[in-house]
Short mmCIF file of C-alpha atoms in Angstrom, two decimals:
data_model
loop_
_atom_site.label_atom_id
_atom_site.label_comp_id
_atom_site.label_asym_id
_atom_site.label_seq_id
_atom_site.Cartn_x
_atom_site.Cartn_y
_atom_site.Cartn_z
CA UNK I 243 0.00 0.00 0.00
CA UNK I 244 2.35 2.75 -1.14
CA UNK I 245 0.43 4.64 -3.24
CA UNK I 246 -2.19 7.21 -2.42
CA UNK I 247 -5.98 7.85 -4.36
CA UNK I 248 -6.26 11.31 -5.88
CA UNK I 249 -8.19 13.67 -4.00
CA UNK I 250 -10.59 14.70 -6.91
CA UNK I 251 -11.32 11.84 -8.89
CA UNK I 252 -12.24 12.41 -12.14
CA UNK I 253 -13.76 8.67 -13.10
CA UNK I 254 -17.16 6.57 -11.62
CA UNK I 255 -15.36 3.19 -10.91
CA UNK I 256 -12.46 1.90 -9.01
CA UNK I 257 -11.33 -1.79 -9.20
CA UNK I 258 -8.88 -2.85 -6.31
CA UNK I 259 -7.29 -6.28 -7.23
CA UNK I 260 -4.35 -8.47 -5.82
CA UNK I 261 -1.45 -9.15 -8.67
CA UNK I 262 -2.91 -12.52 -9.16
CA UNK I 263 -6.16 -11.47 -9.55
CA UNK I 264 -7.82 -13.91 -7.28
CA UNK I 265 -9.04 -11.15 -4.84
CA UNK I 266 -10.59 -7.65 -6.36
CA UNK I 267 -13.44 -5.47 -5.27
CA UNK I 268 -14.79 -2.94 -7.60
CA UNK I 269 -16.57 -0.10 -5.97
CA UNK I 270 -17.68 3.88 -7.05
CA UNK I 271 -15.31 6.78 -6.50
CA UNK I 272 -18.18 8.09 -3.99
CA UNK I 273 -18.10 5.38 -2.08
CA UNK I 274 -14.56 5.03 -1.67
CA UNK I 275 -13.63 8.64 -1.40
CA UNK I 276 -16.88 10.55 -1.71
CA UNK I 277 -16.83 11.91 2.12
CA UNK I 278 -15.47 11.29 5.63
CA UNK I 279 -16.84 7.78 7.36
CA UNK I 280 -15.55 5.54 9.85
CA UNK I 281 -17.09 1.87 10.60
CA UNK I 282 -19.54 2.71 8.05
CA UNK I 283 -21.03 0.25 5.55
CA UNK I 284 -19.93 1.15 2.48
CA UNK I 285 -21.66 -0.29 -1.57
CA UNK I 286 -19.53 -2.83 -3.50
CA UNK I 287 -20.53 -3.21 -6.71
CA UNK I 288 -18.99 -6.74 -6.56
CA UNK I 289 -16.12 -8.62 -5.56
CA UNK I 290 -14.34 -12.07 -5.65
CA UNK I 291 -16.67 -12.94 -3.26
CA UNK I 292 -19.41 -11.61 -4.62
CA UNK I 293 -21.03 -11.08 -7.91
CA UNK I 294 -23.92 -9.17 -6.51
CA UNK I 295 -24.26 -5.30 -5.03
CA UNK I 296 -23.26 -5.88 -1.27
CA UNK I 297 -22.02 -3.42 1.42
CA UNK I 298 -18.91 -3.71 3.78
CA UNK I 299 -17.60 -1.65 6.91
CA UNK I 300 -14.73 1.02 5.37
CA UNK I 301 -12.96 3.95 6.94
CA UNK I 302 -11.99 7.28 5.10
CA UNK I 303 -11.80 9.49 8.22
CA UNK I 304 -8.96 12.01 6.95
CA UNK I 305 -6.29 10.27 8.14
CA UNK I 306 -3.10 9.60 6.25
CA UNK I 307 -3.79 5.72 5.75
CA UNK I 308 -7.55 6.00 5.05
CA UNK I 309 -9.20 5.12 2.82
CA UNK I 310 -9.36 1.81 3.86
CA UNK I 311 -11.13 -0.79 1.39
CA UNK I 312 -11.84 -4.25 1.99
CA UNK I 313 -13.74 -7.10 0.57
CA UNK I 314 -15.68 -7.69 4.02
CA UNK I 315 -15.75 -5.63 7.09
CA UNK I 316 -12.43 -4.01 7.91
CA UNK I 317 -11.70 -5.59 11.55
CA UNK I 318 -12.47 -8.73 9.68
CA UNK I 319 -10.78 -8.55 6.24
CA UNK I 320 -7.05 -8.77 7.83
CA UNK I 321 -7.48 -11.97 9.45
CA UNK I 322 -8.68 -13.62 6.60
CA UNK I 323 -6.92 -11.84 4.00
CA UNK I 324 -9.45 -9.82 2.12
CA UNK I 325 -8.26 -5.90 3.08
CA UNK I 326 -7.66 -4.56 -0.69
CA UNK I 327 -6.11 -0.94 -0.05
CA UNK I 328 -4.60 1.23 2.51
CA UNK I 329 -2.66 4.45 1.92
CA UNK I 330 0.45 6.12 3.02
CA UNK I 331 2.69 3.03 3.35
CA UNK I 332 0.41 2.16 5.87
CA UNK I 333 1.77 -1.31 7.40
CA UNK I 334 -1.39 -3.13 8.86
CA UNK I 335 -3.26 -5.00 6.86
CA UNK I 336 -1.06 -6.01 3.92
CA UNK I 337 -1.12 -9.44 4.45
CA UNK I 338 -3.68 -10.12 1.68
CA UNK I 339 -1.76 -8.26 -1.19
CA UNK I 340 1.94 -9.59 -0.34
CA UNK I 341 0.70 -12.67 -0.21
CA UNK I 342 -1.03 -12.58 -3.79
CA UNK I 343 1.62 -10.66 -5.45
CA UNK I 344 0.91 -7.36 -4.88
CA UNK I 345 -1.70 -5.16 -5.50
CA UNK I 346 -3.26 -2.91 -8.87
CA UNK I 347 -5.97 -0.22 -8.71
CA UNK I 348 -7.73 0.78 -12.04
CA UNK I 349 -9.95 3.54 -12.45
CA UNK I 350 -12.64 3.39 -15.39
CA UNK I 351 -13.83 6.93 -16.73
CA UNK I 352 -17.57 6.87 -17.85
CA UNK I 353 -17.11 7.64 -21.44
CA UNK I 354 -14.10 5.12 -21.71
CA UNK I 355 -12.33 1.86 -20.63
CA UNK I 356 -10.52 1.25 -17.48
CA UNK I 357 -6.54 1.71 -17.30
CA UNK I 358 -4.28 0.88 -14.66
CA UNK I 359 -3.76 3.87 -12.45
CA UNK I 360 -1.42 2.69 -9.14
CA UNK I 361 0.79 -0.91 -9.32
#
């Protein structure tokens, strides 16, 4: 987690995905970074674990390693592997990307496709 999201994004759609692509979440720019939240449940457009709409517990509180994003709750997510992003060189909760290798967010602009944005 060493990169950081831009502070005024100009696309709908972020996909958060391990190097292997056997965990990824894709989500809306509101959601992720739309306002301030802590604990709160969040929408997921889908996820590795789920095809459907779904909501999970995020935090983007203004701190310098939030936003966290996660494919379940966040206090959950670690111990099972399934936190997807953390900024700042943030080192909790990393588990899940080192051990798929590594981690790639795209960003997909409404009138266009998707291309890579952090590896």
């Amino acid at each position: 987690f060493a990169s950081k999201l831009p502070a005024e994004c100009p696309y709908s759609e972020f996909l958060f995905s391990t190097g292997d692509c056997t965990k990824w979440l894709a989500a809306t720019t509101d959601a992720v970074i739309g306002e301030t939240y802590a604990n709160a449940l969040r929408p997921i457009l889908a996820s590795s674990d789920n095809a459907s709409n779904y909501s999970a517990r995020w935090y983007n509180r203004g701190r310098s390693e939030d936003p966290w994003v996660s494919i379940i709750d966040h206090f959950d997510a670690s111990a099972v592997g399934k936190m997807m992003y953390g900024e700042n060189r943030w080192g909790g909760h990393i588990d899940s990307v080192q051990d798929n290798d590594g981690a790639d967010v795209y960003i997909r602009d409404p009138d266009g496709p998707g291309y890579p944005l952090l590896t």
